XYZ file of N, CA and C in Angstrom:
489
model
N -20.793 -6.416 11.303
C -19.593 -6.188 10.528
C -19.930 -5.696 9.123
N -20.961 -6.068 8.717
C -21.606 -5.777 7.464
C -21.900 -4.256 7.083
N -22.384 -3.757 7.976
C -22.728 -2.520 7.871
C -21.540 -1.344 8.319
N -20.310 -1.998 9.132
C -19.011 -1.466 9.205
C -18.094 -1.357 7.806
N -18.430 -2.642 7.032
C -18.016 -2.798 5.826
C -18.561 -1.699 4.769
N -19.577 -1.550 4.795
C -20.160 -0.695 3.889
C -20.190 0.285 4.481
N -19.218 0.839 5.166
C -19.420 2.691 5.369
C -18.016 2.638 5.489
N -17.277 1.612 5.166
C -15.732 1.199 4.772
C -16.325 1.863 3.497
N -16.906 0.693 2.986
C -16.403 1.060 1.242
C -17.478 2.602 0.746
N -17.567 2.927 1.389
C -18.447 4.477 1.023
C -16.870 5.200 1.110
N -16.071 5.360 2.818
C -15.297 6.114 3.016
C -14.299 6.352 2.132
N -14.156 4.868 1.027
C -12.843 5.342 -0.167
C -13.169 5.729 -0.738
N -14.750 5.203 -1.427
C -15.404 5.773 -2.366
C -14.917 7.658 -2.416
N -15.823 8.240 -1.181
C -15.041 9.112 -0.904
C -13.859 9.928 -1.010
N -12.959 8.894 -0.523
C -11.710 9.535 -0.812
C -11.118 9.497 -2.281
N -12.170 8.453 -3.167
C -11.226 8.549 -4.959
C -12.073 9.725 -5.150
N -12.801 10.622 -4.740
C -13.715 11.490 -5.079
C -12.843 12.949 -4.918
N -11.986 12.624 -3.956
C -10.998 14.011 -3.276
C -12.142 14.076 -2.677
N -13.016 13.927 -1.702
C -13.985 14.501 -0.467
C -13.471 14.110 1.089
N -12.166 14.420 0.623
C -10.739 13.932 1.790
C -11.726 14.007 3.858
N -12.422 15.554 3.957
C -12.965 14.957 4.954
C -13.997 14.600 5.392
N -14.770 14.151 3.879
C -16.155 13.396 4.453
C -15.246 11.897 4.526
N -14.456 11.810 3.931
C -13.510 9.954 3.723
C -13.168 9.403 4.939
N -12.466 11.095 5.719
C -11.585 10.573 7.064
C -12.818 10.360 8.434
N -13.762 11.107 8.086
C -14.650 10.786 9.218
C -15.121 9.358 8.912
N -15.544 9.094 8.314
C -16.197 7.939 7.951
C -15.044 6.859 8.154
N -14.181 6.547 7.626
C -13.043 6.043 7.779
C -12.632 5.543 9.662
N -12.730 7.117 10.033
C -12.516 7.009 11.603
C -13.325 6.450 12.376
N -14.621 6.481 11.721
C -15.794 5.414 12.428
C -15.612 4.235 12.064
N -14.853 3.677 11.546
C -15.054 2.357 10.723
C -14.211 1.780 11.846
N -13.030 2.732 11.692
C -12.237 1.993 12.373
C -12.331 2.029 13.906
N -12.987 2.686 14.460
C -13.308 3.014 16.070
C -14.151 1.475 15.895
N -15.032 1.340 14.986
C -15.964 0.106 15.314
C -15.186 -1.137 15.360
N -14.175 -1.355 14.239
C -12.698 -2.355 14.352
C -12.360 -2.492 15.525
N -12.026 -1.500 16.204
C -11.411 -1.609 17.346
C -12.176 -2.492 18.224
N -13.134 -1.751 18.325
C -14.489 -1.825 19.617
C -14.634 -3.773 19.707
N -14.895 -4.107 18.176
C -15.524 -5.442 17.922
C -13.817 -6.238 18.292
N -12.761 -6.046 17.854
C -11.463 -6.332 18.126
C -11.436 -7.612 16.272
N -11.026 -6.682 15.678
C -10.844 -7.341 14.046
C -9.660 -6.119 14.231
N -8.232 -6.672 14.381
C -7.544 -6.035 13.866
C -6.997 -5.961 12.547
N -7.424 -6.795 11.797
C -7.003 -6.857 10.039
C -8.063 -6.184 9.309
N -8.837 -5.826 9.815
C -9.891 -4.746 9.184
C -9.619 -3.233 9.491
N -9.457 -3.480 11.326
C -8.609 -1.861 11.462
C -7.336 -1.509 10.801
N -6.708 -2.711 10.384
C -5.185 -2.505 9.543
C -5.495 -1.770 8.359
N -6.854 -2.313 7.879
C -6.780 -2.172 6.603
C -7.858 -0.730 6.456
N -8.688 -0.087 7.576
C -9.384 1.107 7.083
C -7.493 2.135 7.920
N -6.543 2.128 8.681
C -5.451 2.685 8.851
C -4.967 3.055 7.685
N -4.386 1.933 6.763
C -3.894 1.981 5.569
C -5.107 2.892 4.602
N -5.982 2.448 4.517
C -6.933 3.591 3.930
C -6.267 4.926 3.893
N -6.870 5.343 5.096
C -6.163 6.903 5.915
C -5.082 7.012 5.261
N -4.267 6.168 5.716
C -3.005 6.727 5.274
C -2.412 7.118 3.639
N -3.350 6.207 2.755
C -3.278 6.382 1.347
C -4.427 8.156 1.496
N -4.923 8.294 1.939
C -5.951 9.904 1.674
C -5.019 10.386 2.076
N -3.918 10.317 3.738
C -2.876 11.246 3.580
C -2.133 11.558 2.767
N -1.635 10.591 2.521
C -0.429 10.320 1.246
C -0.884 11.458 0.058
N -2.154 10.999 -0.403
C -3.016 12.137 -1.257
C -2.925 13.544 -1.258
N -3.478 14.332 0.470
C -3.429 15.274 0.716
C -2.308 16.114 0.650
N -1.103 15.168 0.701
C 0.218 15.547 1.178
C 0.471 15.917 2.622
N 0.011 15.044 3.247
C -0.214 14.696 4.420
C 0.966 13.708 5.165
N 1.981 13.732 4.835
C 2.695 12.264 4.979
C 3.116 12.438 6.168
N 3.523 12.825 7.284
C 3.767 12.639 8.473
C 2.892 11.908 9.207
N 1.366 11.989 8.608
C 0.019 11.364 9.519
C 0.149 10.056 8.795
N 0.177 10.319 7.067
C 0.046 8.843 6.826
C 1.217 7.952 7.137
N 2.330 8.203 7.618
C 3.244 7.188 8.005
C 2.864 6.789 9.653
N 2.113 7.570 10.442
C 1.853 7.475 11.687
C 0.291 6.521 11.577
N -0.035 6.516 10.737
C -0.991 5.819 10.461
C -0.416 3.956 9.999
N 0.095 4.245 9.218
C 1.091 2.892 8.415
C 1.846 2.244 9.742
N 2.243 2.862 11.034
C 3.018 2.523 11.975
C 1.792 1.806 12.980
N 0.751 2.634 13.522
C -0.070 1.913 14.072
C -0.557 0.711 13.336
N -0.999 0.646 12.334
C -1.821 -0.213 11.709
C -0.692 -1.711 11.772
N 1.229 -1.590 11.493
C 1.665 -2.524 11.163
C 1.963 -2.802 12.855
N 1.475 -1.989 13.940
C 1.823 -2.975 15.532
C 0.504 -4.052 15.823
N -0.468 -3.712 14.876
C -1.577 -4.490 15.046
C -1.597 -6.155 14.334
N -0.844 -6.341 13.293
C -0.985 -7.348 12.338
C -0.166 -8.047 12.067
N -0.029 -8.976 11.502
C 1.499 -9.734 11.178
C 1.878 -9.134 9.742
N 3.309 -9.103 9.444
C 3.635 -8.057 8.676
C 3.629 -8.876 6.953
N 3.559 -10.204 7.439
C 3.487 -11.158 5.924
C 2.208 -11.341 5.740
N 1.620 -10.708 5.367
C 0.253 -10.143 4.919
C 0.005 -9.715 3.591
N -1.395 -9.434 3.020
C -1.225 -8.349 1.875
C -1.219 -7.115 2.241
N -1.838 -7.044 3.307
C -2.257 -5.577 4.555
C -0.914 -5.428 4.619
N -0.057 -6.291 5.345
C 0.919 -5.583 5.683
C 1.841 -4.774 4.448
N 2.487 -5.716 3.266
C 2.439 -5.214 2.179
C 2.314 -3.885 1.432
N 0.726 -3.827 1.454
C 0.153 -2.385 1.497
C 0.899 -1.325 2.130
N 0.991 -1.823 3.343
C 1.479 -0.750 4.558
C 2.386 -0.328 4.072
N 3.160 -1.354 3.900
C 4.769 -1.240 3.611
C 4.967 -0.180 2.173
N 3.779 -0.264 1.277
C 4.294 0.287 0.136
C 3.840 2.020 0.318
N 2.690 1.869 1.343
C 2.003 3.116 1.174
C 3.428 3.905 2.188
N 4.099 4.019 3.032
C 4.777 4.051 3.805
C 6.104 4.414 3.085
N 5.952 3.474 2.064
C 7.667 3.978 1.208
C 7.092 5.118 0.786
N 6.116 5.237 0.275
C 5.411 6.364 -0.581
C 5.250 7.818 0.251
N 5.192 7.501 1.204
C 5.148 8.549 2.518
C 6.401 9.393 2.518
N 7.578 8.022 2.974
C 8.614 8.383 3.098
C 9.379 9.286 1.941
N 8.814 8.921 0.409
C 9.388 9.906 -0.654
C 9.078 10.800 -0.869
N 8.106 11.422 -0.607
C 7.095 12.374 -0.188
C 7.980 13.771 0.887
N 8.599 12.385 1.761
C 9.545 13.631 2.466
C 10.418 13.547 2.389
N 11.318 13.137 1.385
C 12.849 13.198 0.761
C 13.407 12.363 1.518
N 13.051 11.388 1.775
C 13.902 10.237 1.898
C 13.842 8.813 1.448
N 14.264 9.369 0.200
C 13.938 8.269 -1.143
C 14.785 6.703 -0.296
N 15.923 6.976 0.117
C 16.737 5.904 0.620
C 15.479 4.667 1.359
N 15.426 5.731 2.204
C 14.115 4.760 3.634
C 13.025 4.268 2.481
N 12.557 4.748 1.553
C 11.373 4.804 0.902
C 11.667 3.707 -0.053
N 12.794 3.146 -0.106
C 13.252 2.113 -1.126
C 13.209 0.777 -0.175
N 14.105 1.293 0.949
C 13.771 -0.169 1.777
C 12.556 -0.757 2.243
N 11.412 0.343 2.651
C 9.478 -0.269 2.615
C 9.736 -1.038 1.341
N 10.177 -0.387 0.149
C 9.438 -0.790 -1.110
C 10.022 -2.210 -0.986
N 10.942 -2.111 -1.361
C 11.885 -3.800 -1.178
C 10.968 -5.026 -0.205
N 10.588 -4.371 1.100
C 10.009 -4.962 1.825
C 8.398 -5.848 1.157
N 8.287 -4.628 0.349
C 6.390 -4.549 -0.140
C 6.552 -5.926 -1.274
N 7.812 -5.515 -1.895
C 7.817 -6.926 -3.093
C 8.266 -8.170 -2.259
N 9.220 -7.967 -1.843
C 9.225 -9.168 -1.006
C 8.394 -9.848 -0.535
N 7.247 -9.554 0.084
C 5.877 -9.802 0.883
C 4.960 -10.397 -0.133
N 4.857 -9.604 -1.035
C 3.823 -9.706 -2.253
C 4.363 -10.980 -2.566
N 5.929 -11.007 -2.873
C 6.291 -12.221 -3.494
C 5.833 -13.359 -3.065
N 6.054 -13.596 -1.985
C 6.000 -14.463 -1.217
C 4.547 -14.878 -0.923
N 3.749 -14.088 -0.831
C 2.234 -14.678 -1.279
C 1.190 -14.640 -2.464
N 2.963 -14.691 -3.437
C 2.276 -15.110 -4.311
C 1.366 -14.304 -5.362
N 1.640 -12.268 -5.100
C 0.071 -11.715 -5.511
C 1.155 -11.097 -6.497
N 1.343 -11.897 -8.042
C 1.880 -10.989 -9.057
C 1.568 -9.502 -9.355
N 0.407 -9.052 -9.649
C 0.158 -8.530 -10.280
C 0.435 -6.778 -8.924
N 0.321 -7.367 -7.558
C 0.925 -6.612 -7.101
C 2.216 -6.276 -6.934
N 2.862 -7.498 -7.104
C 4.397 -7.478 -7.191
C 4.794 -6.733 -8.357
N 4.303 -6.556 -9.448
C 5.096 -6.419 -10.735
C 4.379 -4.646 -10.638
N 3.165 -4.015 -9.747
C 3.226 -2.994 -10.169
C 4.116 -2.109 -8.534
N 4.662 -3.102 -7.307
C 5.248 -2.641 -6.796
C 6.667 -1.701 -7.261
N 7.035 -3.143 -8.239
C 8.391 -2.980 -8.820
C 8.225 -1.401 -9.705
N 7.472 -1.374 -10.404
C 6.877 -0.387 -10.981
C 7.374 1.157 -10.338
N 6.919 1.076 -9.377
C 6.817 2.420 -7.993
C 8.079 2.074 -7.624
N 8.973 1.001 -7.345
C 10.521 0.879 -6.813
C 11.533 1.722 -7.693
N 10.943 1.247 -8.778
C 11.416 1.754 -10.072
C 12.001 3.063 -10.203
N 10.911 4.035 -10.116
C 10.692 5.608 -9.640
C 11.488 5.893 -8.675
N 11.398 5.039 -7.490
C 12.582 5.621 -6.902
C 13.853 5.599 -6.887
N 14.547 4.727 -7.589
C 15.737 4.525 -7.930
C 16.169 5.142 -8.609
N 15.327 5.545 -9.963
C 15.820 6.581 -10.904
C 15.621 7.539 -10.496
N 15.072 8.067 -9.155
C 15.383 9.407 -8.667
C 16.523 9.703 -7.491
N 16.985 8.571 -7.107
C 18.239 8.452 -6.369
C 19.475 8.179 -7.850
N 19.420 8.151 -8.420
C 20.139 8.321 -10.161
C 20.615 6.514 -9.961
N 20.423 5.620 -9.606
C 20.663 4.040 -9.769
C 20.044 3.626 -10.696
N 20.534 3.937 -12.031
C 19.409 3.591 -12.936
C 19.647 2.260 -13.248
N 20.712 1.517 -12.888
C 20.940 0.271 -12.895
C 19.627 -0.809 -12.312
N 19.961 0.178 -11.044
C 18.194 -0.634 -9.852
C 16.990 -0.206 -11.002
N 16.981 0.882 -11.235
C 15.732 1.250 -11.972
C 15.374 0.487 -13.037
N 16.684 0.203 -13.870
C 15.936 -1.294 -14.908
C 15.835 -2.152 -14.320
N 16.319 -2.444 -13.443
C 16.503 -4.168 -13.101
C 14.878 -4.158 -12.526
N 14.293 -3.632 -11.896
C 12.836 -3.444 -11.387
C 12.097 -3.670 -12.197
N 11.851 -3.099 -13.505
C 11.417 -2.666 -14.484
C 11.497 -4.254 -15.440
N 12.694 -4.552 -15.635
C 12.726 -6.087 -15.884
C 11.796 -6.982 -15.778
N 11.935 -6.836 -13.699
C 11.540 -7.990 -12.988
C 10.034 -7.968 -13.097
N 9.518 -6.169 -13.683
C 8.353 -6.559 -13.828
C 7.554 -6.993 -15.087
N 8.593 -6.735 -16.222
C 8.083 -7.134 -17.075
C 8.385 -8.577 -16.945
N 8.909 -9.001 -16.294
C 8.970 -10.842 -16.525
C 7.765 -11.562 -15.702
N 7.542 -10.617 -14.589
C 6.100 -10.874 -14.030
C 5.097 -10.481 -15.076
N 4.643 -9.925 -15.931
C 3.814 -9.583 -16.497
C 3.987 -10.758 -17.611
N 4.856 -11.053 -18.190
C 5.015 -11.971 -18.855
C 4.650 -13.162 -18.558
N 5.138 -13.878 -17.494
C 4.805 -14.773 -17.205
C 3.748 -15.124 -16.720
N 3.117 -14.363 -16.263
C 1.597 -14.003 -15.880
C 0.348 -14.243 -17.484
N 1.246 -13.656 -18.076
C 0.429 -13.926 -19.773
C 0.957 -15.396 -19.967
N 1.473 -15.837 -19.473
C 1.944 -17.365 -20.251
C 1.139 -17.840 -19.034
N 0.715 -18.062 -18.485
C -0.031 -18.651 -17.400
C -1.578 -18.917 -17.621
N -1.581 -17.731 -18.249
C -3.109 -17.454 -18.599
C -3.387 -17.718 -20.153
N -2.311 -17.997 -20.885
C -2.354 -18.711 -22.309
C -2.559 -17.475 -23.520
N -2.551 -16.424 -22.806
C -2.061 -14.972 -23.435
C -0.801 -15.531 -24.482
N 0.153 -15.245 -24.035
C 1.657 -15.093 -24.359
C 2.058 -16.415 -24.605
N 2.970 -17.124 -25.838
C 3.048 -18.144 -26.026
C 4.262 -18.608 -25.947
């Protein structure tokens, strides 16, 4: 698994590089080996990979077909799943359908919330944000924006930052 792991973390490496198809091969081996060994929360998570390099490429038809396999494999209250969910809204805005692309997102904070991972929650809200003010709800668009500055806040009062 070790050595699956590390040609994981080469393949993003990769992909923050834009070397989109040395990323996806490598990527595709990772995850053929996921399969093979049967770790589906590792194949969830080199899927979601992919699907963030699609997302990149402007690729979004693959990366939502990617985000779809990966979420029949896993339970969806996850951080993986999460992920999925956000990379997926991101897909979906990508192809003008900010509407669909709001309900992943909703989904992604929700999830996050619920286990708890602020700092993903507050930069979900962030990206929810964006889409609202591009559907013109700028009402939703602060209220996001709020919720994340009160996560960020409270996050500094936690940590003895903020007094």
């Amino acid at each position: 698994k070790q050595s699956i792991d590390a040609k994981k973390s080469l393949g993003i490496m990769l992909g923050e590089e834009n070397r989109f198809e040395e990323a996806l091969q490598l990527l595709s081996q990772c995850l053929e080996a996921y399969v093979h060994h049967k770790l589906p929360m590792d194949a969830a998570e080199v899927h979601e990979q992919i699907a963030q390099l699609y997302v990149r490429e402007g690729k979004c038809r693959e990366a939502q077909a990617e985000c779809e396999k990966a979420l029949q494999m896993i339970p969806h209250e996850t951080s993986t799943g999460a992920r999925l969910f956000r990379t997926l809204a991101r897909s979906m805005d990508s192809l003008g359908s900010t509407e669909t692309a709001i309900l992943w997102m909703e989904k992604a904070v929700k999830t996050f919330q619920d286990l708890g991972l602020h700092h993903e929650v507050s930069s979900t809200y962030s990206m929810l944000s964006s889409f609202y003010e591009k559907t013109g709800d700028l009402e939703e668009a602060n209220r996001c924006l709020r919720n994340m500055q009160d996560i960020m806040n409270q996050t500094l009062k936690t940590r003895g930052i903020l007094l």
